[in-house]
Coordinates of N, CA and C in Angstrom, one line a residue:
X4 N 11.1 22.5 -21.6 CA 10.4 21.3 -21.1 C 10.0 21.6 -19.6
X5 N 8.9 20.9 -19.3 CA 8.4 20.9 -17.9 C 8.3 19.5 -17.4
X6 N 8.8 19.3 -16.2 CA 8.7 18.0 -15.6 C 7.7 18.0 -14.4
X7 N 6.9 17.1 -14.3 CA 5.9 17.0 -13.2 C 6.2 15.8 -12.4
X8 N 6.3 16.1 -11.1 CA 6.6 15.0 -10.1 C 5.4 14.9 -9.2
X9 N 4.8 13.8 -9.2 CA 3.6 13.5 -8.3 C 4.0 12.7 -7.1
X10 N 3.2 13.0 -6.0 CA 3.4 12.2 -4.8 C 2.1 12.2 -4.0
X11 N 2.0 11.3 -3.1 CA 0.9 11.3 -2.2 C -0.1 10.2 -2.5
X12 N 0.0 9.5 -3.5 CA -0.9 8.4 -3.8 C -0.6 7.2 -2.9
X13 N -1.6 6.3 -2.8 CA -1.4 5.2 -2.0 C -2.7 4.4 -1.7
X14 N -2.7 3.7 -0.7 CA -3.9 2.9 -0.3 C -4.6 3.5 0.9
X15 N -5.9 3.6 0.8 CA -6.6 4.2 1.9 C -8.0 3.5 2.1
X16 N -8.5 3.5 3.2 CA -9.8 2.9 3.4 C -10.9 3.9 3.0
X17 N -12.1 3.4 2.7 CA -13.2 4.2 2.3 C -13.5 5.1 3.5
X18 N -13.8 6.4 3.1 CA -14.0 7.4 4.1 C -12.8 8.2 4.5
X19 N -11.6 7.7 4.1 CA -10.4 8.3 4.5 C -10.0 9.4 3.6
X20 N -8.8 9.9 3.8 CA -8.3 11.1 3.1 C -6.9 10.9 2.5
X21 N -6.7 11.6 1.5 CA -5.4 11.5 0.8 C -5.1 12.9 0.2
X22 N -3.8 13.2 0.2 CA -3.5 14.5 -0.4 C -2.4 14.3 -1.5
X23 N -2.7 14.6 -2.7 CA -1.8 14.4 -3.8 C -1.1 15.8 -4.0
X24 N 0.2 15.7 -4.4 CA 1.0 16.8 -4.7 C 1.6 16.6 -6.1
X25 N 1.8 17.7 -6.8 CA 2.4 17.7 -8.1 C 3.3 18.9 -8.2
X26 N 4.6 18.7 -8.3 CA 5.5 19.9 -8.4 C 6.0 19.9 -9.9
X27 N 6.0 21.1 -10.4 CA 6.5 21.3 -11.8 C 7.9 21.9 -11.7
X28 N 8.7 21.4 -12.5 CA 10.1 22.0 -12.6 C 10.5 22.1 -14.0
X29 N 11.6 22.9 -14.2 CA 12.0 23.2 -15.6 C 12.1 24.6 -15.8
X30 N 12.4 24.9 -17.1 CA 12.4 26.3 -17.5 C 11.1 26.7 -18.2
X31 N 10.4 27.6 -17.6 CA 9.1 28.0 -18.2 C 8.9 29.4 -17.8
X32 N 8.1 30.1 -18.6 CA 7.8 31.5 -18.3 C 6.6 31.5 -17.3
X33 N 5.7 30.7 -17.4 CA 4.6 30.6 -16.5 C 3.8 29.4 -16.7
X34 N 3.0 29.0 -15.6 CA 2.1 27.9 -15.7 C 0.7 28.4 -15.6
X35 N -0.1 28.1 -16.6 CA -1.4 28.5 -16.6 C -2.3 27.6 -15.8
X36 N -3.0 26.7 -16.5 CA -3.9 25.8 -15.8 C -3.1 24.5 -15.3
X37 N -3.5 24.1 -14.1 CA -3.0 22.8 -13.5 C -4.2 22.0 -13.1
X38 N -4.1 20.7 -13.3 CA -5.2 19.9 -13.0 C -4.9 18.4 -12.7
X39 N -5.9 17.7 -12.3 CA -5.8 16.3 -12.0 C -6.8 15.5 -12.8
X40 N -6.3 14.5 -13.5 CA -7.1 13.6 -14.2 C -7.0 12.2 -13.6
X41 N -7.9 11.3 -13.9 CA -7.8 10.0 -13.4 C -8.3 9.0 -14.4
X42 N -7.7 7.8 -14.3 CA -8.1 6.7 -15.2 C -8.3 5.4 -14.4
X43 N -9.5 5.0 -14.4 CA -9.8 3.7 -13.7 C -9.8 2.6 -14.7
X44 N -9.6 1.4 -14.2 CA -9.5 0.2 -15.2 C -10.7 0.2 -16.1
X45 N -10.5 0.1 -17.4 CA -11.6 -0.1 -18.3 C -12.4 1.2 -18.6
X46 N -11.9 2.3 -18.0 CA -12.7 3.5 -18.2 C -11.8 4.6 -18.8
X47 N -12.5 5.6 -19.4 CA -11.8 6.7 -20.1 C -11.1 7.6 -19.0
X48 N -10.0 8.2 -19.4 CA -9.4 9.2 -18.6 C -10.3 10.4 -18.5
X49 N -10.5 10.9 -17.2 CA -11.4 11.9 -17.0 C -10.8 13.0 -16.1
X50 N -11.3 14.2 -16.4 CA -10.9 15.3 -15.5 C -11.5 15.2 -14.1
X51 N -10.6 15.4 -13.1 CA -11.1 15.4 -11.8 C -11.3 16.8 -11.3
X52 N -10.3 17.6 -11.4 CA -10.3 19.0 -11.0 C -9.2 19.8 -11.7
X53 N -9.4 21.0 -11.9 CA -8.4 21.9 -12.4 C -8.5 23.3 -11.8
X54 N -7.4 24.0 -11.8 CA -7.3 25.3 -11.2 C -6.5 26.2 -12.2
X55 N -6.9 27.4 -12.4 CA -6.2 28.3 -13.3 C -5.2 29.1 -12.4
X56 N -4.4 29.8 -13.1 CA -3.4 30.6 -12.4 C -4.1 31.7 -11.6
X57 N -5.3 32.1 -12.0 CA -6.0 33.1 -11.3 C -6.8 32.5 -10.1
X58 N -6.8 31.2 -10.0 CA -7.5 30.6 -8.8 C -8.9 30.0 -9.2
X59 N -9.3 30.1 -10.4 CA -10.6 29.5 -10.8 C -10.5 28.0 -10.8
X60 N -11.5 27.4 -10.2 CA -11.5 25.9 -10.1 C -12.7 25.3 -10.9
X61 N -12.4 24.0 -11.2 CA -13.5 23.3 -11.9 C -13.4 21.8 -11.4
X62 N -14.5 21.2 -11.0 CA -14.6 19.9 -10.5 C -15.6 19.1 -11.3
X63 N -15.3 17.8 -11.4 CA -16.3 16.9 -12.0 C -17.4 16.7 -10.8
X64 N -18.6 16.4 -11.2 CA -19.7 16.4 -10.3 C -19.5 15.4 -9.2
X65 N -18.9 14.2 -9.5 CA -18.8 13.2 -8.5 C -17.8 13.4 -7.4
X66 N -17.0 14.5 -7.5 CA -16.0 14.8 -6.5 C -16.3 16.1 -5.8
X67 N -17.3 16.8 -6.2 CA -17.7 18.1 -5.6 C -18.0 17.9 -4.2
X68 N -17.5 18.7 -3.3 CA -17.7 18.7 -1.9 C -16.8 17.7 -1.2
X69 N -16.1 16.9 -1.9 CA -15.2 16.0 -1.3 C -13.7 16.3 -1.6
X70 N -13.5 16.7 -2.8 CA -12.1 17.0 -3.2 C -11.9 18.5 -3.3
X71 N -10.7 19.0 -3.0 CA -10.3 20.4 -3.1 C -9.0 20.5 -3.8
X72 N -9.0 21.3 -4.9 CA -7.8 21.5 -5.6 C -7.2 22.9 -5.2
X73 N -5.9 23.0 -5.1 CA -5.3 24.2 -4.8 C -3.9 24.3 -5.4
X74 N -3.3 25.4 -5.4 CA -2.0 25.6 -6.0 C -1.2 26.6 -5.2
X75 N 0.1 26.3 -5.2 CA 1.1 27.3 -4.6 C 2.0 27.7 -5.7
X76 N 1.7 28.9 -6.2 CA 2.5 29.4 -7.4 C 3.9 29.6 -7.1
X77 N 4.3 29.9 -5.9 CA 5.7 30.1 -5.5 C 6.4 28.8 -5.6
X78 N 5.8 27.7 -5.4 CA 6.4 26.4 -5.4 C 6.1 25.7 -6.7
X79 N 5.3 26.3 -7.6 CA 4.9 25.6 -8.8 C 4.3 24.3 -8.5
X80 N 3.4 24.2 -7.5 CA 2.9 22.9 -7.1 C 1.4 23.0 -7.0
X81 N 0.7 21.9 -7.4 CA -0.7 21.8 -7.3 C -1.0 20.7 -6.4
X82 N -2.1 20.8 -5.6 CA -2.5 19.8 -4.7 C -3.9 19.4 -4.9
X83 N -4.2 18.2 -4.5 CA -5.5 17.6 -4.5 C -5.8 17.0 -3.2
X84 N -6.6 17.7 -2.4 CA -7.0 17.1 -1.1 C -8.3 16.3 -1.3
X85 N -8.2 15.0 -1.0 CA -9.3 14.1 -1.3 C -9.8 13.6 0.0
X86 N -11.0 13.9 0.3 CA -11.7 13.5 1.6 C -12.9 12.6 1.2
X87 N -13.3 11.9 2.2 CA -14.5 11.0 2.1 C -14.3 10.1 0.9
X88 N -13.1 9.5 0.7 CA -12.8 8.7 -0.4 C -13.8 7.5 -0.5
X89 N -14.1 7.2 -1.7 CA -14.9 6.0 -2.0 C -14.2 5.0 -2.9
X90 N -14.6 3.8 -2.9 CA -13.9 2.8 -3.7 C -13.9 3.2 -5.2
X91 N -15.0 3.9 -5.7 CA -15.0 4.3 -7.0 C -14.1 5.4 -7.4
X92 N -13.4 5.9 -6.4 CA -12.3 6.9 -6.7 C -11.0 6.2 -7.0
X93 N -11.0 4.9 -6.9 CA -9.8 4.2 -7.2 C -9.4 4.3 -8.7
X94 N -8.2 4.8 -8.9 CA -7.7 5.1 -10.3 C -6.3 5.5 -10.2
X95 N -5.7 5.6 -11.4 CA -4.4 6.2 -11.5 C -4.7 7.7 -11.7
X96 N -4.1 8.5 -10.9 CA -4.3 10.0 -11.0 C -3.1 10.6 -11.7
X97 N -3.4 11.4 -12.7 CA -2.4 12.1 -13.5 C -2.4 13.6 -13.3
X98 N -1.3 14.2 -13.1 CA -1.2 15.6 -13.0 C -0.9 16.2 -14.4
X99 N -1.6 17.3 -14.7 CA -1.4 17.9 -15.9 C -1.2 19.4 -15.7
X100 N -0.4 20.0 -16.6 CA -0.3 21.5 -16.5 C -0.2 22.0 -17.9
X101 N -0.6 23.2 -18.1 CA -0.4 24.0 -19.3 C 0.6 25.1 -19.0
X102 N 1.7 25.0 -19.6 CA 2.8 25.9 -19.3 C 3.4 26.6 -20.6
X103 N 3.9 27.7 -20.4 CA 4.6 28.5 -21.5 C 6.1 28.3 -21.3
X104 N 6.7 27.6 -22.2 CA 8.1 27.6 -22.3 C 8.6 28.5 -23.5
X105 N 8.3 28.1 -24.7 CA 8.4 29.0 -25.8 C 7.0 29.4 -26.2
X106 N 6.1 28.4 -26.3 CA 4.7 28.6 -26.5 C 4.0 27.8 -25.5
X107 N 2.7 28.0 -25.4 CA 1.9 27.3 -24.5 C 1.8 25.8 -24.9
X108 N 2.1 24.9 -23.9 CA 2.0 23.5 -24.2 C 1.4 22.7 -23.0
X109 N 1.0 21.5 -23.3 CA 0.4 20.7 -22.3 C 1.4 19.6 -21.8
X110 N 1.5 19.4 -20.5 CA 2.5 18.5 -19.9 C 1.8 17.6 -18.9
X111 N 2.2 16.3 -18.9 CA 1.6 15.3 -18.1 C 2.6 14.7 -17.1
X112 N 2.2 14.4 -15.9 CA 3.0 13.5 -15.0 C 2.8 12.1 -15.4
X113 N 3.5 11.2 -14.7 CA 3.5 9.8 -15.0 C 2.3 9.1 -14.4
X114 N 1.7 9.7 -13.4 CA 0.5 9.1 -12.7 C 0.9 8.5 -11.4
X115 N 0.0 8.5 -10.5 CA 0.1 7.9 -9.2 C -1.1 7.1 -8.8
X116 N -0.9 6.0 -8.3 CA -2.1 5.1 -8.0 C -2.7 5.5 -6.7
X117 N -4.1 5.6 -6.8 CA -4.9 5.8 -5.6 C -5.8 4.6 -5.5
X118 N -5.8 3.9 -4.4 CA -6.6 2.7 -4.2 C -7.4 2.9 -2.9
X119 N -8.7 2.8 -3.0 CA -9.6 3.0 -1.9 C -10.3 1.7 -1.6
X120 N -10.1 1.1 -0.5 CA -10.7 -0.1 -0.1 C -12.0 0.1 0.6
X121 N -12.9 -0.9 0.5 CA -14.2 -0.8 1.2 C -14.1 -1.4 2.6

């Protein structure tokens, strides 16, 4: 099993910044892809950004240039630096990782609320 602990969510004004962290713990052989998803009220959960173990990144168009995903493999932690936040970024943000325990599996965090006020 892999447990994901998220932190860094909160309330911020438009134009402000927030840094989300997600630390993975448990017994696993390795963590492949780590990423952040978000779910706004009444909307589908969507990929925000992801990063592979090799450092390859993927961002949805609406956050490109504003958000930066990174990871610290030694700490088994993924970060999402969010700058120039907009009210439309308001959502519950979920950490996800694909990790190998016995076989490759998908794991989710519980989510952390990000609220951006205008």
